Tab-separated table of C-alpha atoms in Angstrom:
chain	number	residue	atom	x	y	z
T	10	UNK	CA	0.000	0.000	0.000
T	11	UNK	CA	3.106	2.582	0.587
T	12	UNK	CA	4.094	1.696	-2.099
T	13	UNK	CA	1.256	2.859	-5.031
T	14	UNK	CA	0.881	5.893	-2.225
T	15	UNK	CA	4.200	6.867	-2.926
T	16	UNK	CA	4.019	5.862	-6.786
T	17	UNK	CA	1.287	8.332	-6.568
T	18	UNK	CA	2.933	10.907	-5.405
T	19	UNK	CA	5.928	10.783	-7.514
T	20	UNK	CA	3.097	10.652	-10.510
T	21	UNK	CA	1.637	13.837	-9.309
T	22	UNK	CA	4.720	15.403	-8.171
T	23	UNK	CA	6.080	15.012	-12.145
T	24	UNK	CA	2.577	15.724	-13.129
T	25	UNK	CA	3.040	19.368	-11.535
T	26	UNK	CA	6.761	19.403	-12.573
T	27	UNK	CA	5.396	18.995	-16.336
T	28	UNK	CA	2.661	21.144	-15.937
T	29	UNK	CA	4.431	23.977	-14.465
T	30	UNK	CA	7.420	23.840	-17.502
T	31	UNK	CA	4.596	23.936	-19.924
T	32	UNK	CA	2.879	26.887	-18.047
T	33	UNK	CA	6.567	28.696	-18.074
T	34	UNK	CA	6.707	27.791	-21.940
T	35	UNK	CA	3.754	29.525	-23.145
T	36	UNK	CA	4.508	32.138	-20.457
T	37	UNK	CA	7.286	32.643	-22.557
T	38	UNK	CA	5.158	33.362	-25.355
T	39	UNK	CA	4.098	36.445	-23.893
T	40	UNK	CA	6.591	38.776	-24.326
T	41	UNK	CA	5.637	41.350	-22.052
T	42	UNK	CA	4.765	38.782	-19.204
T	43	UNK	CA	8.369	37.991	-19.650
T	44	UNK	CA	9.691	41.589	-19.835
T	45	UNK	CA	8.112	42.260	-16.404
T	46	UNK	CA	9.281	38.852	-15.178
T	47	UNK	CA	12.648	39.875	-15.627
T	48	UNK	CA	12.451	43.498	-13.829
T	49	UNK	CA	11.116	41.716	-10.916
T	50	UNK	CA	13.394	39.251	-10.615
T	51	UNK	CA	16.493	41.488	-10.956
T	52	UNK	CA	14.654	43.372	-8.354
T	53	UNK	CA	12.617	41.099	-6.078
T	54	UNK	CA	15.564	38.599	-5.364
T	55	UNK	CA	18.373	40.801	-4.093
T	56	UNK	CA	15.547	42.433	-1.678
T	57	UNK	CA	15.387	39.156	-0.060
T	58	UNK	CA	19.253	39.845	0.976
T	59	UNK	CA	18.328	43.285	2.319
T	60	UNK	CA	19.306	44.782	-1.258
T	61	UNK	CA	16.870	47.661	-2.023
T	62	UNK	CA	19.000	49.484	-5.035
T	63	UNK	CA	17.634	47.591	-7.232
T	64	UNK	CA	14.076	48.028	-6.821
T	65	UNK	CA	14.835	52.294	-5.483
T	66	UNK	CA	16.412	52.503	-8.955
T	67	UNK	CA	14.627	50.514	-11.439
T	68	UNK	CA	10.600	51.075	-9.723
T	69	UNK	CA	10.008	53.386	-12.488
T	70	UNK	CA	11.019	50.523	-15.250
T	71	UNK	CA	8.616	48.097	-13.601
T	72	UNK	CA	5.662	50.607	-13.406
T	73	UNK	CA	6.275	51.427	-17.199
T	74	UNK	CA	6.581	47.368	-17.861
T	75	UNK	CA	3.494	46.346	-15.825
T	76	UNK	CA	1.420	49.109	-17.674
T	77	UNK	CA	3.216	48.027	-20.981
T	78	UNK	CA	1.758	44.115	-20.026
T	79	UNK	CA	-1.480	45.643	-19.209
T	80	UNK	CA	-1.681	47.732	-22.674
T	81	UNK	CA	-0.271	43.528	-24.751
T	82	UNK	CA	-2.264	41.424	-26.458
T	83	UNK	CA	-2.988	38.867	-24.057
T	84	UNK	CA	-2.486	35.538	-25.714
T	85	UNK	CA	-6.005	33.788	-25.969
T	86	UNK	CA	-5.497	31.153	-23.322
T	87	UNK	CA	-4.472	33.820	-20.616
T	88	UNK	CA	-7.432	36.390	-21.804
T	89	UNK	CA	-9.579	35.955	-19.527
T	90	UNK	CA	-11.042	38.476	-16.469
T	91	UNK	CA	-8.924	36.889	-13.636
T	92	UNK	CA	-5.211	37.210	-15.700
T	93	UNK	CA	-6.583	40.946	-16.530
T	94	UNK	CA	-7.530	42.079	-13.159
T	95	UNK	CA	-4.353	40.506	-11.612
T	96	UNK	CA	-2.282	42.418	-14.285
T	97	UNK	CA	-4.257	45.508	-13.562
T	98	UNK	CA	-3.175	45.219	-9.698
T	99	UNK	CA	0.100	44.947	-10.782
T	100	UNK	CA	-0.152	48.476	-12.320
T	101	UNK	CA	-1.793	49.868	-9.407
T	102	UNK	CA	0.709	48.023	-6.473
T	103	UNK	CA	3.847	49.041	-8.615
T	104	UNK	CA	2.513	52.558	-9.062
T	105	UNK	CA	1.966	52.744	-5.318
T	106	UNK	CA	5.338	51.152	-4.619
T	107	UNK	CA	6.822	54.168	-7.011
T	108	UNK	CA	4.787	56.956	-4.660
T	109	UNK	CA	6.351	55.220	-1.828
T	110	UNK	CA	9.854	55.170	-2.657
T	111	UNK	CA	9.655	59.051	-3.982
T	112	UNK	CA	8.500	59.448	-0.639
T	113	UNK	CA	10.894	57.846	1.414
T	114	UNK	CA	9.265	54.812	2.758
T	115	UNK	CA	11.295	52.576	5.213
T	116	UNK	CA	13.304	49.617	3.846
T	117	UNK	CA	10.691	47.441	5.688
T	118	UNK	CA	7.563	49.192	3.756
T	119	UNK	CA	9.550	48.615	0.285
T	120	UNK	CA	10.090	45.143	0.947
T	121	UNK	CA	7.172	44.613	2.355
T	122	UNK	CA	5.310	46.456	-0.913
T	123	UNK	CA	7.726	44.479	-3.135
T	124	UNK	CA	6.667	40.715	-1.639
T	125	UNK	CA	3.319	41.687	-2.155
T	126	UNK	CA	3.629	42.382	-5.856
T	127	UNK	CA	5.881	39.071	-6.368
T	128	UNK	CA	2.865	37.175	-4.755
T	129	UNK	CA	0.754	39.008	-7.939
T	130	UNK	CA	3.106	38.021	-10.072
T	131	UNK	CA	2.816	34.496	-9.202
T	132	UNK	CA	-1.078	34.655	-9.040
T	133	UNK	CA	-1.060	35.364	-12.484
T	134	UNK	CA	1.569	32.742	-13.480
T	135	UNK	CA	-0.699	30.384	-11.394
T	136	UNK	CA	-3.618	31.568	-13.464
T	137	UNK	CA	-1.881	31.379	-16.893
T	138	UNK	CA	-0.956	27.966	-15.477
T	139	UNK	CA	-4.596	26.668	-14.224
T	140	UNK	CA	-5.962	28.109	-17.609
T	141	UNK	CA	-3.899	26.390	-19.936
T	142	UNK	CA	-4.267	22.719	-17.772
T	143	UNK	CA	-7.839	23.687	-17.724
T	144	UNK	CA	-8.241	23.558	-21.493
T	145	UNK	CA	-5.251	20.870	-21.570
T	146	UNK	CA	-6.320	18.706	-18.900
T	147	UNK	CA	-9.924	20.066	-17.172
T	148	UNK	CA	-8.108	20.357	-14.134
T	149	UNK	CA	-6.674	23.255	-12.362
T	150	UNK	CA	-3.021	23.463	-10.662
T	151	UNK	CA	-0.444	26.389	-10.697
T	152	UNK	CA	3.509	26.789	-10.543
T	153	UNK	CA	6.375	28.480	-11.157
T	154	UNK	CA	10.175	29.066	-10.620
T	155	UNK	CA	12.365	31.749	-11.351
């Protein structure tokens, strides 16, 4: 019995694994997903270490790139009302991230400011991801990596 429990879990666990590279492929696809995917993750990891330059100087790139996703074509299996009302938060959070650093804000509000937009980042990768094993699949599941 352990055993097909465990054979079941290594069958889901590589079901996710393939799921999630195939979510990251077509989020490839979207250029401007990816554009914003890569201000955020020059910005978002060194922040973990206590590094704020990054985001103090490059805020105003990721405002202009979240507005520049927001203004794409969204590719058909990611245009939907959930992907565009998670893209639109990332518009507003990034613009109020932007007010915040113009105005000072403590290291611990930026950070703070700059997990929260990560976790919208990875809502809408988890969407893009559900949505395409929706129409792949009929089930839902999300993922990604950076």
């Amino acid at each position: 019995m352990k055993k097909i429990a465990l054979l079941l879990l290594v069958g889901f666990g590589i079901t996710a694994l393939a799921n999630q590279a195939t979510a990251q492929s077509k989020m490839q696809d979207w250029a401007e997903l990816k554009e914003f995917h890569k201000v955020m993750s020059q910005t978002f990891h060194p922040s973990e270490e206590g590094n704020l330059e990054p985001i103090k100087t490059r805020i105003g790139e990721m405002v202009e790139k979240a507005k520049t996703l927001q203004a794409s074509k969204f590719p058909t299996d990611f245009d939907n009302e959930k992907v565009k009302k998670a893209v639109a938060q990332l518009v507003t959070d990034s613009e109020k991230l932007q007010t915040a650093i113009k105005g000072g804000a403590s290291d611990k509000k930026i950070t703070k400011s700059l997990s929260g937009l990560h976790d919208v980042f990875h809502q809408i990768v988890g969407l893009c991801s559900a949505t395409e094993e929706h129409d792949h699949d009929h089930k839902e599941g999300d993922g990604h990596s950076h």
